[in-house]
Amino acid sequence: MAAAATSPAPAAAWAFAAAICVKLLLVPTYRSTDFDVHRYWLALTHALPARRWYTDESSQWTLDYPPFFAYFSRLLALPAPFVDASLVSLPVPDAPPSFAYLLYLRLTVAFSDLLLLASVLLLATDAHRRRRPFLALVLVLWSPSLLSVDHVHFQYNGFLIGLLLLSLHFIEQGRDLAGGVVFATLLCSKHLFLVAAPVYFMYLFRHYCCGRGVVRGLGRLVLMGAGVAAVFSAAFAPFVYYGQMQQLFNRLFPFGRGLCHAYWAPNFWVFYITLDKILAFLLRRLGFNIQMPEASFTGGLVGNSSPFVVLPKVTPITTFLLVMLAMSPCLVKALSKPQPRHIIRWVSYATTCGFMFGWHVHEKASLHFTIPLALIAMDSLEDAKHYFLLSVVSCYSLFPLLFENQEYPIKVLLLMTYATLMWVGFSSHFTANSAQERKKVNESSSVVKKNSFIGWISFSYFLGLVAIELWSQVFHHYVFGDRLPFLPLMMVSLYCGVGMMYSWMWQLAWIVKHT
Amino acid sequence: MAKPKKPAPAPDLATAAHLPWHPPAPPVATALLISLAALLVRVLVSVGPYSGQGVAPKFGDYEAQRHWMELTLHLPSSDWYRNTSENDLAYWGLDYPPLSAYQSRLHALFLNASLPDAVALRSSRGFESLESKLLMRWTVLSSDLVVFFPAALWFVWAYFKCGVGGIGEERRAGWTWLLAIVLINPCLVLIDHGHFQYNCISLGLTLGAITGVLSGNELVAAALFSLSINHKQMSLYFAPAFFSHLLGKCIKRKYPIVEVMKLGFVVLGTFALVWWPFLHSYEAAMQVISRLAPFERGIYEDYVANFWCSTSVLIKWKRLFAIKPLKLMSLSATILAFLPSFVQQVRSPSSLGFLYSLLNSSISFYLFSYQVHEKSILLPLLPASLLGLQEPQLYGWFMYFGLFSMFPLICRDHLLLQYIATLGFFVLIYYSPGGSYKNAAKIPSGAKAVLSMALVCSFALQIVYLRIEPPKRYPFLLDALIMFICFSQLVVLTLYTNYKQWMLDSHSRSIGRKKDL
């Protein structure tokens, strides 16, 4: 549509600039051990040759991301000596960082977000070459989860998700080869995105290679294979040469870590563990002699061994099969009828499956599908409803990450502002659209009432969220005192798990029905 | 309901070009959104350092406020303003009117409940901890939320309800912008939540009073304005505007004397209530008053961009004159400066004229009155932001130079990061996409060039200030340069706003008459 082609770039840049101001103000806030991790990686990649990146153990935060991320760290470390020489000296000093040092590292995160902005600007036109609503772009750039994980907790998700969005953009526009290569780059930067690879494979195989005759198809298959192989060899060839692949592999896939992370991600396994606890409790009440494992109800959140009492032990293979099974409807769809306009939905669904059933999932991984889904949140009222719920739940499930008093109002206000923005934006968008609709077809049923994107069920769900928050902040202390310190965290995980489960099922149903 | 299957370009453009809060957005939710964003900015700024953090033995405004909490909590009200063995007036003695003291006491009760060490008598001097910082920050945030936010929301509602800036669809669409610029005032946010003060209370009360006047609740306005004066005596900067506007309105009514007496009664009553503990003897009241007017501190302090300080390079006011003639000179200069706007409002009071007059009288005080602080720029900035829809360029210009005039203070407080971020928010709100409702007045290109010169100078000066040490002979050379630039801009602005107020005259007389009927 040529008329709609006027650039939304200034508006998106405006939103990004506003986010930068927030990021600047977040510089002095709390930072987690991830800050030390990246600080060490910066020094490591700058001070040592690549040969020693995956073998150095001068810090407990050993490098466990794929090589491209190490190269990225190397790049970020280049101007560091001009700021503070101690930034790139090994071993990393124990003293807390100076302000210049802190500012530098914080700014590298803000700087790497430029890739996110670039991808969002490219994604301003969708698969139909129509302009996406401005709000959809803002929802990505102002995501409270991204702000609190990247700019308070300290990670580089903005950059990584920027890569993911870039590859999605290429595929949406029909440039499959570029999309595949960018996705390969993403995999070589953070391997957690591997969970989306099956969808990519199915889609690209069918859409890029098939249906053009055997010779051309084979040619394309070879081309795509060569592109991806080139990316992978650029990443891993040096380490093959050094003979460190085994070491690298062990670093990237530490399966010894256990099913759940220290703080339970709100996924399927939360229900599994809780069910196990309840069953154990009931059986003991009934007189069965059941041995409680070391990892008990209160202290057992960090578990290397199987924490299960009654239910069977879960192995990485089980989780892998479950993920594949959950993903299979989407794979079938991608293989049978590959359409560029559904790729964001499919990839998001695949990462959702990985989040719901994967092995040792971090709560932060919910970003990997929440952010891309923001782009299609305004495609329909159903999508808007779903995204509203999902984004609130995903952001709330990240609350325990920022546990200090100083950040409490920040995280609450970030979430509330974002939720209100969605409320305002969705209401006005769908009211305006329904007004348009009414002009065309004089149909009274198509009138969208204000706030109708929050139904009764989700409204009461949100009330429950508030109640849980009140309980964990205020009442828990009065009722239990210092006992059961992990109960509030469990409640948050479990309650958010319900929302996540709903989101997964909703996405599945939508994909089965509409794609 | 799904998106239309064949989307016409019209809805696409409408939704893509505009911000989410453009109509038909629900107004309540939109107001909530802007308020939440404003609160978020405040909370984020409050993470930063406060004035005098870790600078023993005198510390800064943070310690002053904490000290007042300590005093008002433990001493009887009769000792608050007196030098006693427990109350050393030389160490951050209380020098604001009683309402400030009550507010300190209220906050002290809150602090005492959670962290008694922070407000213990004597032993808590210079008390600093992460927890006490958070609690103190929360007292400012809650005050802001309770006083300034409702006042701002009421103002924006009344502004459009009473059609202050004219009625028209375009103007109506600007209410979100107006609310945003009133709430996210970078100077106010930086001083209250960064530097640490409670201007939000006195300015919020003033804003409430202004809205009272605009919406016709004059008695409420009188009470609120009296409270504002009783929180910070600096609110008197607005007094000529209130007095002239209300007087002008009363004169036009049927029983002018009765109307004036009603207002006077409310003002006196409010004052009597606030001052009650100090009214039992003449000495007690005079003791308080002498604390409020510290003439011995000289006609100016530091480098404030007003007339006395800027001209002191040529004329050494402090050396040439004693305190008494200086007092008289500054008083007469101030009166002369606000007189035109005063006369205009008595003659033909109008809502818009009232806003201009607030700006004119407060800026006259800033430029010419005795003992002005750089932070007093907050007072004229309030009416300037209220006039934002009417005078967008004036607002933008004034706000920028107001912020710039506080730059040395910001650097002393180590709030540079917060300064950059809030300046960024201000610029972004000013240039928000789809903000075409701002009626841009044509500025001749010659004037534009001169004005841009000042802007370029200010950028250069900020960088120089941060990077280069001033020469040893003139350690405050850069501060003085900043002061000169700001002063020159303020003089131009004052002349312009006075001119605008007088030009309203012929136009607004009819409106004023219509409203009185």
CSV table of N, CA, C and O in Angstrom, one decimal, chain A residues 1 6 11 14 17-18 21-22 24-29 99 103 130-132 134-135 142 379-381 405-406 409-410 413-414 416-417 420-421 423-425 427-429 431-434 436-437 440 446 448, chain B residues 1-7 9-13 15-22 24-26 29-30 32-33 36-37 39-41 43-45 47-48 133-134 138 417-418 420-421 424-425 428-429 431-433:
chain,number,residue,atom,x,y,z
A,1,MET,N,0.8,-1.2,0.0
A,1,MET,CA,0.0,0.0,0.0
A,1,MET,C,0.9,1.2,0.0
A,1,MET,O,1.6,1.5,1.0
A,6,THR,N,4.4,6.0,4.3
A,6,THR,CA,5.1,7.1,5.0
A,6,THR,C,5.8,6.5,6.3
A,6,THR,O,5.2,5.7,7.0
A,11,ALA,N,8.6,8.1,14.8
A,11,ALA,CA,7.8,7.8,16.0
A,11,ALA,C,8.5,6.6,16.7
A,11,ALA,O,8.6,6.7,18.0
A,14,TRP,N,11.4,7.9,18.4
A,14,TRP,CA,11.0,8.7,19.6
A,14,TRP,C,10.8,7.7,20.8
A,14,TRP,O,11.2,8.0,21.9
A,17,ALA,N,14.0,6.5,22.1
A,17,ALA,CA,14.7,7.5,22.9
A,17,ALA,C,14.1,7.6,24.3
A,17,ALA,O,14.9,7.8,25.2
A,18,ALA,N,12.8,7.5,24.4
A,18,ALA,CA,12.2,7.6,25.7
A,18,ALA,C,12.7,6.4,26.5
A,18,ALA,O,13.0,6.6,27.7
A,21,CYS,N,16.1,7.1,27.9
A,21,CYS,CA,16.1,7.9,29.1
A,21,CYS,C,15.8,7.1,30.4
A,21,CYS,O,16.4,7.3,31.4
A,22,VAL,N,14.9,6.2,30.3
A,22,VAL,CA,14.6,5.3,31.4
A,22,VAL,C,15.8,4.4,31.7
A,22,VAL,O,16.2,4.2,32.9
A,24,LEU,N,18.9,5.2,31.2
A,24,LEU,CA,19.9,6.0,31.9
A,24,LEU,C,19.6,6.1,33.3
A,24,LEU,O,20.5,6.0,34.2
A,25,LEU,N,18.3,6.3,33.6
A,25,LEU,CA,18.0,6.4,35.1
A,25,LEU,C,18.1,5.1,35.8
A,25,LEU,O,18.3,5.1,37.0
A,26,LEU,N,18.1,4.0,35.1
A,26,LEU,CA,18.3,2.7,35.7
A,26,LEU,C,19.7,2.3,36.0
A,26,LEU,O,20.0,1.3,36.6
A,27,VAL,N,20.7,3.2,35.5
A,27,VAL,CA,22.1,2.8,35.7
A,27,VAL,C,22.4,2.6,37.2
A,27,VAL,O,23.1,1.6,37.5
A,28,PRO,N,22.0,3.4,38.1
A,28,PRO,CA,22.5,3.1,39.5
A,28,PRO,C,21.7,2.1,40.2
A,28,PRO,O,22.0,1.9,41.4
A,29,THR,N,20.8,1.4,39.6
A,29,THR,CA,20.0,0.4,40.3
A,29,THR,C,20.7,-0.9,40.6
A,29,THR,O,21.9,-1.0,40.2
A,99,PHE,N,32.0,4.2,39.2
A,99,PHE,CA,30.8,4.6,38.5
A,99,PHE,C,31.0,4.6,37.0
A,99,PHE,O,30.1,4.2,36.3
A,103,LEU,N,28.8,2.6,34.5
A,103,LEU,CA,28.1,3.3,33.4
A,103,LEU,C,28.5,2.7,32.0
A,103,LEU,O,27.6,2.5,31.2
A,130,ARG,N,1.7,-4.1,4.8
A,130,ARG,CA,0.9,-3.0,5.5
A,130,ARG,C,1.7,-2.5,6.7
A,130,ARG,O,2.6,-3.2,7.2
A,131,ARG,N,1.4,-1.3,7.1
A,131,ARG,CA,2.1,-0.8,8.3
A,131,ARG,C,1.5,-1.4,9.6
A,131,ARG,O,0.3,-1.5,9.7
A,132,ARG,N,2.4,-1.9,10.4
A,132,ARG,CA,1.9,-2.3,11.8
A,132,ARG,C,1.5,-1.1,12.6
A,132,ARG,O,2.1,0.0,12.4
A,134,PHE,N,1.6,1.6,15.4
A,134,PHE,CA,2.7,2.2,16.1
A,134,PHE,C,2.8,1.5,17.5
A,134,PHE,O,3.9,1.2,18.0
A,135,LEU,N,1.6,1.3,18.1
A,135,LEU,CA,1.6,0.7,19.4
A,135,LEU,C,2.3,-0.7,19.5
A,135,LEU,O,3.0,-1.0,20.4
A,142,TRP,N,9.2,-0.8,24.7
A,142,TRP,CA,9.0,-0.4,26.1
A,142,TRP,C,8.7,-1.6,27.0
A,142,TRP,O,8.1,-1.5,28.1
A,379,ASP,N,-3.2,-7.6,15.8
A,379,ASP,CA,-3.7,-8.2,14.6
A,379,ASP,C,-5.2,-8.4,14.7
A,379,ASP,O,-6.0,-8.3,13.8
A,380,SER,N,-5.6,-8.8,15.9
A,380,SER,CA,-7.1,-9.0,16.2
A,380,SER,C,-7.3,-8.8,17.6
A,380,SER,O,-6.4,-8.8,18.5
A,381,LEU,N,-8.6,-8.7,18.0
A,381,LEU,CA,-9.0,-8.5,19.4
A,381,LEU,C,-8.6,-9.6,20.2
A,381,LEU,O,-8.1,-9.5,21.4
A,405,ASN,N,14.5,-3.6,48.1
A,405,ASN,CA,13.5,-2.6,48.3
A,405,ASN,C,13.5,-1.5,47.3
A,405,ASN,O,12.4,-1.0,46.9
A,406,GLN,N,14.7,-1.0,47.0
A,406,GLN,CA,14.8,0.2,46.1
A,406,GLN,C,14.1,-0.1,44.8
A,406,GLN,O,13.5,0.9,44.2
A,409,PRO,N,9.3,-0.3,43.9
A,409,PRO,CA,8.3,0.6,43.1
A,409,PRO,C,8.6,0.7,41.6
A,409,PRO,O,7.7,0.8,40.8
A,410,ILE,N,9.9,0.5,41.3
A,410,ILE,CA,10.2,0.6,39.9
A,410,ILE,C,9.6,-0.5,39.1
A,410,ILE,O,8.9,-0.3,38.1
A,413,LEU,N,5.8,-0.1,39.0
A,413,LEU,CA,5.3,1.0,38.1
A,413,LEU,C,5.6,0.7,36.7
A,413,LEU,O,4.8,1.0,35.8
A,414,LEU,N,6.7,0.0,36.4
A,414,LEU,CA,6.9,-0.4,35.0
A,414,LEU,C,5.8,-1.3,34.5
A,414,LEU,O,5.3,-1.0,33.4
A,416,MET,N,2.7,-1.6,35.7
A,416,MET,CA,1.4,-0.9,35.7
A,416,MET,C,1.3,0.1,34.6
A,416,MET,O,0.3,0.2,33.9
A,417,THR,N,2.4,0.8,34.3
A,417,THR,CA,2.4,1.7,33.2
A,417,THR,C,2.2,1.0,31.9
A,417,THR,O,1.4,1.4,31.0
A,420,THR,N,-1.4,-0.2,31.6
A,420,THR,CA,-2.3,0.9,31.3
A,420,THR,C,-2.1,1.3,29.8
A,420,THR,O,-3.1,1.6,29.2
A,421,LEU,N,-0.9,1.3,29.4
A,421,LEU,CA,-0.6,1.7,28.0
A,421,LEU,C,-1.4,0.7,27.0
A,421,LEU,O,-2.0,1.1,26.1
A,423,TRP,N,-4.0,-1.0,27.8
A,423,TRP,CA,-5.4,-0.8,28.0
A,423,TRP,C,-5.9,0.4,27.1
A,423,TRP,O,-6.8,0.3,26.3
A,424,VAL,N,-5.1,1.5,27.3
A,424,VAL,CA,-5.5,2.7,26.5
A,424,VAL,C,-5.3,2.4,25.0
A,424,VAL,O,-6.3,2.7,24.2
A,425,GLY,N,-4.2,1.9,24.6
A,425,GLY,CA,-3.9,1.7,23.2
A,425,GLY,C,-4.9,0.7,22.6
A,425,GLY,O,-5.4,1.0,21.5
A,427,SER,N,-7.9,-0.2,23.6
A,427,SER,CA,-9.2,0.3,23.6
A,427,SER,C,-9.4,1.2,22.4
A,427,SER,O,-10.3,1.1,21.6
A,428,SER,N,-8.4,2.2,22.3
A,428,SER,CA,-8.6,3.2,21.2
A,428,SER,C,-8.5,2.5,19.9
A,428,SER,O,-9.2,2.9,19.0
A,429,HIS,N,-7.5,1.6,19.7
A,429,HIS,CA,-7.3,1.0,18.4
A,429,HIS,C,-8.6,0.2,18.0
A,429,HIS,O,-9.0,0.4,16.9
A,431,THR,N,-11.6,0.4,19.2
A,431,THR,CA,-12.8,1.3,19.1
A,431,THR,C,-12.8,2.0,17.7
A,431,THR,O,-13.8,2.0,17.0
A,432,ALA,N,-11.6,2.5,17.4
A,432,ALA,CA,-11.5,3.2,16.1
A,432,ALA,C,-11.8,2.2,15.0
A,432,ALA,O,-12.5,2.5,14.0
A,433,ASN,N,-11.2,1.0,15.1
A,433,ASN,CA,-11.4,0.0,14.0
A,433,ASN,C,-12.9,-0.4,13.9
A,433,ASN,O,-13.4,-0.5,12.8
A,434,SER,N,-13.5,-0.5,15.0
A,434,SER,CA,-14.9,-1.0,15.0
A,434,SER,C,-15.8,0.2,14.4
A,434,SER,O,-16.8,-0.1,13.8
A,436,GLN,N,-14.8,2.2,12.2
A,436,GLN,CA,-14.6,2.0,10.7
A,436,GLN,C,-15.5,0.9,10.1
A,436,GLN,O,-16.2,1.1,9.1
A,437,GLU,N,-15.5,-0.2,10.9
A,437,GLU,CA,-16.2,-1.3,10.5
A,437,GLU,C,-17.7,-1.0,10.4
A,437,GLU,O,-18.4,-1.4,9.4
A,440,LYS,N,-18.9,0.7,7.4
A,440,LYS,CA,-18.9,-0.2,6.2
A,440,LYS,C,-20.1,-1.1,6.3
A,440,LYS,O,-21.0,-1.1,5.4
A,446,SER,N,-20.9,-5.8,15.9
A,446,SER,CA,-19.4,-5.6,15.8
A,446,SER,C,-18.9,-4.5,16.6
A,446,SER,O,-17.8,-4.1,16.6
A,448,VAL,N,-17.4,-2.8,19.5
A,448,VAL,CA,-16.6,-3.3,20.6
A,448,VAL,C,-16.7,-2.3,21.8
A,448,VAL,O,-16.4,-1.1,21.7
B,1,MET,N,-13.5,-9.0,17.7
B,1,MET,CA,-13.7,-8.5,16.4
B,1,MET,C,-12.3,-8.4,15.7
B,1,MET,O,-11.4,-7.9,16.2
B,2,ALA,N,-12.2,-9.0,14.5
B,2,ALA,CA,-10.9,-9.0,13.8
B,2,ALA,C,-10.7,-7.7,13.1
B,2,ALA,O,-11.7,-6.9,12.9
B,3,LYS,N,-9.5,-7.5,12.7
B,3,LYS,CA,-9.2,-6.3,11.9
B,3,LYS,C,-9.9,-6.4,10.6
B,3,LYS,O,-10.1,-7.5,10.1
B,4,PRO,N,-10.3,-5.3,10.0
B,4,PRO,CA,-11.0,-5.4,8.7
B,4,PRO,C,-10.2,-6.1,7.7
B,4,PRO,O,-8.9,-6.0,7.7
B,5,LYS,N,-10.8,-6.9,6.9
B,5,LYS,CA,-10.1,-7.8,6.0
B,5,LYS,C,-9.3,-7.0,5.0
B,5,LYS,O,-8.2,-7.3,4.6
B,6,LYS,N,-10.0,-6.0,4.4
B,6,LYS,CA,-9.3,-5.2,3.5
B,6,LYS,C,-9.1,-3.8,4.1
B,6,LYS,O,-10.0,-2.9,4.0
B,7,PRO,N,-8.0,-3.6,4.8
B,7,PRO,CA,-7.9,-2.4,5.6
B,7,PRO,C,-7.8,-1.2,4.7
B,7,PRO,O,-6.9,-1.2,3.8
B,9,PRO,N,-6.7,2.6,3.9
B,9,PRO,CA,-5.5,3.3,4.5
B,9,PRO,C,-5.9,4.2,5.6
B,9,PRO,O,-5.0,4.5,6.5
B,10,ALA,N,-7.1,4.6,5.7
B,10,ALA,CA,-7.5,5.6,6.7
B,10,ALA,C,-7.2,5.1,8.1
B,10,ALA,O,-6.5,5.8,8.9
B,11,PRO,N,-7.8,4.0,8.5
B,11,PRO,CA,-7.6,3.6,9.9
B,11,PRO,C,-6.1,3.3,10.2
B,11,PRO,O,-5.6,3.5,11.2
B,12,ASP,N,-5.4,2.7,9.2
B,12,ASP,CA,-4.0,2.4,9.3
B,12,ASP,C,-3.2,3.6,9.6
B,12,ASP,O,-2.4,3.7,10.5
B,13,LEU,N,-3.5,4.7,8.9
B,13,LEU,CA,-2.8,5.9,9.1
B,13,LEU,C,-3.1,6.5,10.4
B,13,LEU,O,-2.3,6.9,11.2
B,15,THR,N,-4.1,5.1,13.1
B,15,THR,CA,-3.6,4.4,14.3
B,15,THR,C,-2.0,4.4,14.3
B,15,THR,O,-1.4,4.4,15.3
B,16,ALA,N,-1.5,4.5,13.1
B,16,ALA,CA,0.0,4.4,13.1
B,16,ALA,C,0.6,5.8,13.3
B,16,ALA,O,1.7,5.9,13.9
B,17,ALA,N,0.0,6.8,12.9
B,17,ALA,CA,0.6,8.1,13.0
B,17,ALA,C,0.5,8.7,14.4
B,17,ALA,O,1.3,9.5,14.8
B,18,HIS,N,-0.5,8.3,15.1
B,18,HIS,CA,-0.8,8.9,16.4
B,18,HIS,C,-0.3,8.0,17.5
B,18,HIS,O,-0.1,6.8,17.4
B,19,LEU,N,-0.2,8.7,18.6
B,19,LEU,CA,0.2,7.9,19.8
B,19,LEU,C,-1.1,7.2,20.3
B,19,LEU,O,-2.2,7.5,20.0
B,20,PRO,N,-0.8,6.1,21.1
B,20,PRO,CA,-1.9,5.3,21.6
B,20,PRO,C,-3.0,6.1,22.4
B,20,PRO,O,-4.1,5.7,22.4
B,21,TRP,N,-2.5,7.2,23.0
B,21,TRP,CA,-3.5,7.9,23.8
B,21,TRP,C,-4.2,9.0,23.1
B,21,TRP,O,-4.8,9.9,23.7
B,22,HIS,N,-4.2,8.9,21.8
B,22,HIS,CA,-5.0,9.9,21.0
B,22,HIS,C,-6.5,9.4,21.0
B,22,HIS,O,-6.7,8.2,21.0
B,24,PRO,N,-9.8,7.8,19.9
B,24,PRO,CA,-10.8,7.7,21.0
B,24,PRO,C,-10.4,6.9,22.2
B,24,PRO,O,-11.0,6.0,22.7
B,25,ALA,N,-9.2,7.2,22.8
B,25,ALA,CA,-8.8,6.5,24.0
B,25,ALA,C,-9.6,6.9,25.2
B,25,ALA,O,-10.1,8.1,25.2
B,26,PRO,N,-9.9,6.0,26.1
B,26,PRO,CA,-10.7,6.4,27.3
B,26,PRO,C,-9.9,7.4,28.1
B,26,PRO,O,-8.8,7.2,28.4
B,29,ALA,N,-8.4,6.3,31.7
B,29,ALA,CA,-7.2,5.5,31.6
B,29,ALA,C,-6.0,6.2,31.0
B,29,ALA,O,-4.9,6.0,31.5
B,30,THR,N,-6.3,7.2,30.1
B,30,THR,CA,-5.2,7.9,29.6
B,30,THR,C,-4.5,8.8,30.7
B,30,THR,O,-3.3,8.9,30.8
B,32,LEU,N,-4.6,8.2,33.8
B,32,LEU,CA,-3.9,7.2,34.7
B,32,LEU,C,-2.6,6.9,34.1
B,32,LEU,O,-1.5,6.8,34.8
B,33,LEU,N,-2.5,6.6,32.8
B,33,LEU,CA,-1.3,6.3,32.1
B,33,LEU,C,-0.2,7.4,32.3
B,33,LEU,O,0.9,7.1,32.7
B,36,LEU,N,0.9,7.6,35.9
B,36,LEU,CA,1.8,6.5,36.2
B,36,LEU,C,3.2,6.7,35.6
B,36,LEU,O,4.2,6.5,36.3
B,37,ALA,N,3.2,7.2,34.4
B,37,ALA,CA,4.5,7.5,33.7
B,37,ALA,C,5.3,8.6,34.5
B,37,ALA,O,6.5,8.5,34.8
B,39,LEU,N,4.9,9.3,37.7
B,39,LEU,CA,5.4,8.7,38.9
B,39,LEU,C,6.6,7.8,38.7
B,39,LEU,O,7.6,7.9,39.5
B,40,LEU,N,6.6,7.1,37.6
B,40,LEU,CA,7.8,6.2,37.3
B,40,LEU,C,9.0,7.1,37.1
B,40,LEU,O,10.1,6.7,37.7
B,41,VAL,N,8.9,8.2,36.4
B,41,VAL,CA,10.1,9.1,36.3
B,41,VAL,C,10.6,9.5,37.6
B,41,VAL,O,11.8,9.5,37.9
B,43,VAL,N,10.2,8.1,40.6
B,43,VAL,CA,10.8,7.0,41.3
B,43,VAL,C,12.2,6.7,40.7
B,43,VAL,O,13.2,6.4,41.5
B,44,LEU,N,12.3,6.7,39.4
B,44,LEU,CA,13.6,6.5,38.8
B,44,LEU,C,14.7,7.5,39.2
B,44,LEU,O,15.8,7.2,39.5
B,45,VAL,N,14.2,8.8,39.2
B,45,VAL,CA,15.2,9.8,39.6
B,45,VAL,C,15.6,9.7,41.0
B,45,VAL,O,16.7,9.9,41.4
B,47,VAL,N,16.3,7.2,42.7
B,47,VAL,CA,17.3,6.2,42.9
B,47,VAL,C,18.7,6.9,43.0
B,47,VAL,O,19.6,6.5,43.7
B,48,GLY,N,18.8,8.1,42.4
B,48,GLY,CA,20.1,8.8,42.4
B,48,GLY,C,20.5,9.4,43.7
B,48,GLY,O,19.7,9.3,44.7
B,133,LYS,N,17.4,6.6,53.3
B,133,LYS,CA,17.2,7.3,52.1
B,133,LYS,C,15.9,6.9,51.4
B,133,LYS,O,15.2,7.7,50.9
B,134,LEU,N,15.7,5.6,51.4
B,134,LEU,CA,14.4,5.1,50.8
B,134,LEU,C,13.2,5.7,51.4
B,134,LEU,O,12.3,6.2,50.8
B,138,TRP,N,10.5,8.2,50.0
B,138,TRP,CA,9.0,7.8,50.0
B,138,TRP,C,8.2,9.0,50.5
B,138,TRP,O,7.1,9.2,50.0
B,417,LEU,N,23.5,12.4,35.4
B,417,LEU,CA,22.8,11.4,34.7
B,417,LEU,C,21.3,11.7,34.7
B,417,LEU,O,20.6,11.6,33.7
B,418,GLN,N,20.8,12.0,35.9
B,418,GLN,CA,19.4,12.3,36.0
B,418,GLN,C,19.0,13.5,35.3
B,418,GLN,O,17.9,13.6,34.7
B,420,ILE,N,20.5,14.6,32.5
B,420,ILE,CA,20.4,14.3,31.0
B,420,ILE,C,19.1,13.5,30.7
B,420,ILE,O,18.4,13.8,29.8
B,421,ALA,N,18.8,12.6,31.6
B,421,ALA,CA,17.6,11.8,31.3
B,421,ALA,C,16.3,12.6,31.4
B,421,ALA,O,15.4,12.5,30.5
B,424,GLY,N,16.1,14.8,28.6
B,424,GLY,CA,15.6,14.0,27.4
B,424,GLY,C,14.1,13.8,27.4
B,424,GLY,O,13.4,13.9,26.4
B,425,PHE,N,13.5,13.5,28.6
B,425,PHE,CA,12.1,13.3,28.7
B,425,PHE,C,11.4,14.6,28.3
B,425,PHE,O,10.4,14.6,27.6
B,428,LEU,N,11.6,15.0,24.6
B,428,LEU,CA,10.7,14.0,23.9
B,428,LEU,C,9.2,14.4,24.0
B,428,LEU,O,8.5,14.2,23.1
B,429,ILE,N,8.8,14.8,25.2
B,429,ILE,CA,7.4,15.2,25.4
B,429,ILE,C,7.1,16.4,24.6
B,429,ILE,O,6.1,16.5,23.9
B,431,TYR,N,8.5,17.3,21.8
B,431,TYR,CA,8.4,16.9,20.4
B,431,TYR,C,7.7,15.6,20.2
B,431,TYR,O,8.1,14.8,19.4
B,432,SER,N,6.6,15.3,21.0
B,432,SER,CA,5.9,14.0,20.9
B,432,SER,C,5.3,13.9,19.5
B,432,SER,O,4.8,14.9,19.0
B,433,PRO,N,5.4,12.7,18.9
B,433,PRO,CA,4.8,12.6,17.5
B,433,PRO,C,3.3,12.8,17.5
B,433,PRO,O,2.6,12.5,18.5
